[in-house]
PDB file of C-alpha atoms in Angstrom:
ATOM      1  CA  UNK B 281       0.942   4.059  -2.695  1.00 47.00           C
ATOM      2  CA  UNK B 282       0.054   3.325  -6.272  1.00 47.00           C
ATOM      3  CA  UNK B 283      -1.602   4.926  -9.215  1.00 50.00           C
ATOM      4  CA  UNK B 284      -4.974   3.281  -9.764  1.00 51.00           C
ATOM      5  CA  UNK B 285      -5.830   2.256 -13.288  1.00 51.00           C
ATOM      6  CA  UNK B 286      -8.087  -0.236 -15.000  1.00 54.00           C
ATOM      7  CA  UNK B 287      -7.733  -3.896 -14.044  1.00 62.00           C
ATOM      8  CA  UNK B 288      -5.660  -4.745 -17.087  1.00 76.00           C
ATOM      9  CA  UNK B 289      -3.535  -1.597 -17.056  1.00 86.00           C
ATOM     10  CA  UNK B 290      -0.141  -1.572 -15.313  1.00 92.00           C
ATOM     11  CA  UNK B 291       0.007   0.395 -12.068  1.00 93.00           C
ATOM     12  CA  UNK B 292       2.959   2.319 -10.683  1.00 94.00           C
ATOM     13  CA  UNK B 293       3.864   2.227  -6.995  1.00 93.00           C
ATOM     14  CA  UNK B 294       5.660   5.006  -5.184  1.00 96.00           C
ATOM     15  CA  UNK B 295       7.595   5.489  -1.993  1.00 97.00           C
ATOM     16  CA  UNK B 296       5.488   6.984   0.789  1.00 96.00           C
ATOM     17  CA  UNK B 297       7.880   9.114   2.824  1.00 97.00           C
ATOM     18  CA  UNK B 298       6.934  11.741   5.400  1.00 95.00           C
ATOM     19  CA  UNK B 299       3.310  11.716   4.279  1.00 93.00           C
ATOM     20  CA  UNK B 300       4.092  12.179   0.585  1.00 96.00           C
ATOM     21  CA  UNK B 301       3.907   9.665  -2.267  1.00 96.00           C
ATOM     22  CA  UNK B 302       6.942  10.155  -4.464  1.00 97.00           C
ATOM     23  CA  UNK B 303       8.924   8.234  -7.057  1.00 97.00           C
ATOM     24  CA  UNK B 304      12.243   6.653  -6.204  1.00 97.00           C
ATOM     25  CA  UNK B 305      15.326   8.786  -6.674  1.00 96.00           C
ATOM     26  CA  UNK B 306      15.930   9.154 -10.389  1.00 94.00           C
ATOM     27  CA  UNK B 307      12.453   7.758 -11.127  1.00 95.00           C
ATOM     28  CA  UNK B 308      13.822   4.205 -11.216  1.00 97.00           C
ATOM     29  CA  UNK B 309      11.332   1.315 -11.183  1.00 97.00           C
ATOM     30  CA  UNK B 310      11.270  -2.423 -11.660  1.00 96.00           C
ATOM     31  CA  UNK B 311       8.596  -4.498 -13.364  1.00 97.00           C
ATOM     32  CA  UNK B 312       6.071  -6.632 -11.465  1.00 95.00           C
ATOM     33  CA  UNK B 313       4.609  -9.699 -13.173  1.00 96.00           C
ATOM     34  CA  UNK B 314       1.687 -11.957 -12.289  1.00 94.00           C
ATOM     35  CA  UNK B 315       3.277 -15.209 -11.004  1.00 94.00           C
ATOM     36  CA  UNK B 316       0.269 -17.183 -12.273  1.00 91.00           C
ATOM     37  CA  UNK B 317       0.665 -15.632 -15.746  1.00 91.00           C
ATOM     38  CA  UNK B 318       4.349 -14.694 -16.102  1.00 93.00           C
ATOM     39  CA  UNK B 319       3.790 -12.743 -19.333  1.00 94.00           C
ATOM     40  CA  UNK B 320       1.249 -10.423 -17.678  1.00 94.00           C
ATOM     41  CA  UNK B 321       2.774  -7.130 -16.538  1.00 96.00           C
ATOM     42  CA  UNK B 322       1.025  -5.960 -13.371  1.00 95.00           C
ATOM     43  CA  UNK B 323       2.940  -2.737 -12.930  1.00 95.00           C
ATOM     44  CA  UNK B 324       6.074  -0.939 -11.893  1.00 97.00           C
ATOM     45  CA  UNK B 325       7.413  -0.588  -8.348  1.00 96.00           C
ATOM     46  CA  UNK B 326       9.680   2.169  -7.112  1.00 97.00           C
ATOM     47  CA  UNK B 327      13.295   0.989  -7.086  1.00 98.00           C
ATOM     48  CA  UNK B 328      14.449   2.870  -4.017  1.00 98.00           C
ATOM     49  CA  UNK B 329      17.991   4.090  -3.546  1.00 98.00           C
ATOM     50  CA  UNK B 330      19.969   4.248  -0.302  1.00 97.00           C
ATOM     51  CA  UNK B 331      18.961   7.923  -0.069  1.00 98.00           C
ATOM     52  CA  UNK B 332      15.281   6.992  -0.394  1.00 98.00           C
ATOM     53  CA  UNK B 333      15.670   4.449   2.406  1.00 98.00           C
ATOM     54  CA  UNK B 334      17.574   6.920   4.605  1.00 98.00           C
ATOM     55  CA  UNK B 335      14.856   9.551   4.059  1.00 98.00           C
ATOM     56  CA  UNK B 336      12.153   7.011   4.959  1.00 98.00           C
ATOM     57  CA  UNK B 337      13.978   5.927   8.124  1.00 98.00           C
ATOM     58  CA  UNK B 338      14.544   9.553   9.204  1.00 96.00           C
ATOM     59  CA  UNK B 339      10.866  10.391   8.622  1.00 97.00           C
ATOM     60  CA  UNK B 340       9.729   7.257  10.465  1.00 96.00           C
ATOM     61  CA  UNK B 341      12.014   8.042  13.403  1.00 95.00           C
ATOM     62  CA  UNK B 342      10.681  11.602  13.619  1.00 94.00           C
ATOM     63  CA  UNK B 343       7.080  10.354  13.433  1.00 94.00           C
ATOM     64  CA  UNK B 344       7.738   7.683  16.055  1.00 94.00           C
ATOM     65  CA  UNK B 345       8.977  10.273  18.554  1.00 88.00           C
ATOM     66  CA  UNK B 346       5.667  12.098  18.157  1.00 89.00           C
ATOM     67  CA  UNK B 347       3.655   8.844  18.212  1.00 91.00           C
ATOM     68  CA  UNK B 348       5.198   7.921  21.589  1.00 94.00           C
ATOM     69  CA  UNK B 349       3.600  11.032  23.081  1.00 94.00           C
ATOM     70  CA  UNK B 350       0.171  10.118  21.693  1.00 95.00           C
ATOM     71  CA  UNK B 351      -2.340   8.658  24.150  1.00 95.00           C
ATOM     72  CA  UNK B 352      -3.868   5.224  23.666  1.00 94.00           C
ATOM     73  CA  UNK B 353      -7.248   6.809  22.909  1.00 95.00           C
ATOM     74  CA  UNK B 354      -5.752   9.070  20.212  1.00 95.00           C
ATOM     75  CA  UNK B 355      -3.849   6.146  18.678  1.00 94.00           C
ATOM     76  CA  UNK B 356      -7.000   4.022  18.535  1.00 94.00           C
ATOM     77  CA  UNK B 357      -8.897   6.904  16.905  1.00 95.00           C
ATOM     78  CA  UNK B 358      -6.217   7.271  14.220  1.00 93.00           C
ATOM     79  CA  UNK B 359      -6.195   3.524  13.507  1.00 93.00           C
ATOM     80  CA  UNK B 360      -9.994   3.617  13.237  1.00 93.00           C
ATOM     81  CA  UNK B 361      -9.672   6.454  10.695  1.00 92.00           C
ATOM     82  CA  UNK B 362      -7.401   4.220   8.606  1.00 89.00           C
ATOM     83  CA  UNK B 363      -9.918   1.371   8.894  1.00 89.00           C
ATOM     84  CA  UNK B 364     -12.762   3.698   7.852  1.00 89.00           C
ATOM     85  CA  UNK B 365     -10.762   4.829   4.823  1.00 87.00           C
ATOM     86  CA  UNK B 366     -10.046   1.244   3.769  1.00 85.00           C
ATOM     87  CA  UNK B 367     -13.703   0.280   4.086  1.00 82.00           C
ATOM     88  CA  UNK B 368     -15.344   3.323   2.468  1.00 80.00           C
ATOM     89  CA  UNK B 369     -15.733   2.393  -1.157  1.00 70.00           C
ATOM     90  CA  UNK B 370     -16.770  -1.081  -2.205  1.00 65.00           C
ATOM     91  CA  UNK B 371     -15.384  -0.436  -5.694  1.00 61.00           C
ATOM     92  CA  UNK B 372     -11.970   0.306  -4.246  1.00 83.00           C
ATOM     93  CA  UNK B 373     -12.026  -2.964  -2.278  1.00 84.00           C
ATOM     94  CA  UNK B 374     -12.935  -4.783  -5.492  1.00 86.00           C
ATOM     95  CA  UNK B 375     -10.154  -3.059  -7.435  1.00 86.00           C
ATOM     96  CA  UNK B 376      -7.520  -3.712  -4.746  1.00 85.00           C
ATOM     97  CA  UNK B 377      -8.623  -7.354  -4.538  1.00 88.00           C
ATOM     98  CA  UNK B 378      -8.161  -7.865  -8.270  1.00 89.00           C
ATOM     99  CA  UNK B 379      -4.811  -6.052  -8.230  1.00 90.00           C
ATOM    100  CA  UNK B 380      -3.584  -8.135  -5.271  1.00 88.00           C
ATOM    101  CA  UNK B 381      -4.738 -11.274  -7.091  1.00 90.00           C
ATOM    102  CA  UNK B 382      -2.718 -10.326 -10.177  1.00 91.00           C
ATOM    103  CA  UNK B 383       0.324  -9.258  -8.158  1.00 91.00           C
ATOM    104  CA  UNK B 384       0.488 -12.441  -6.072  1.00 89.00           C
ATOM    105  CA  UNK B 385      -1.080 -14.996  -8.392  1.00 87.00           C
ATOM    106  CA  UNK B 386      -3.677 -15.936  -5.772  1.00 88.00           C
ATOM    107  CA  UNK B 387      -7.314 -16.794  -6.377  1.00 90.00           C
ATOM    108  CA  UNK B 388      -9.761 -13.867  -6.301  1.00 89.00           C
ATOM    109  CA  UNK B 389     -11.959 -15.342  -3.561  1.00 91.00           C
ATOM    110  CA  UNK B 390      -9.004 -15.511  -1.167  1.00 91.00           C
ATOM    111  CA  UNK B 391      -7.668 -12.051  -2.003  1.00 90.00           C
ATOM    112  CA  UNK B 392     -11.113 -10.442  -1.741  1.00 89.00           C
ATOM    113  CA  UNK B 393     -11.503 -11.888   1.748  1.00 89.00           C
ATOM    114  CA  UNK B 394      -8.076 -10.564   2.804  1.00 90.00           C
ATOM    115  CA  UNK B 395      -8.603  -7.088   1.358  1.00 89.00           C
ATOM    116  CA  UNK B 396     -12.182  -6.711   2.611  1.00 87.00           C
ATOM    117  CA  UNK B 397     -11.038  -7.531   6.156  1.00 89.00           C
ATOM    118  CA  UNK B 398      -8.014  -5.237   6.140  1.00 88.00           C
ATOM    119  CA  UNK B 399      -9.884  -2.542   8.076  1.00 88.00           C
ATOM    120  CA  UNK B 400     -10.568  -5.066  10.841  1.00 90.00           C
ATOM    121  CA  UNK B 401      -6.839  -5.487  11.371  1.00 90.00           C
ATOM    122  CA  UNK B 402      -6.484  -1.780  12.106  1.00 91.00           C
ATOM    123  CA  UNK B 403      -9.475  -1.803  14.445  1.00 89.00           C
ATOM    124  CA  UNK B 404      -8.146  -4.717  16.516  1.00 85.00           C
ATOM    125  CA  UNK B 405      -4.530  -3.574  16.723  1.00 74.00           C
TER     126      UNK B 405
END
């Protein structure tokens, strides 16, 4: 999860634990730079502690137990909901493409293709 800003503004990522986006313990972060332009700050990522990781693993384990009891049809429906969400707003796809480009130093054409097809990955899983 990240806070969405303008293309040239730094973003902040958070831990996503038990359905909630939250900062790392103590609010610690580390800086992310564009590898193609090393002076360009892309944003700040949550610098997770051992407690953050333990909380994430506990939440994932609890969710997995429930997921095991979910039918194939229900699982497919949930994955399709994720795909629908990812494909809803063209502007969001454009924004995420540009952010991914800055974060990884890739060309925009390549990142746009990857991001615009992300929903397909959830539909075919």
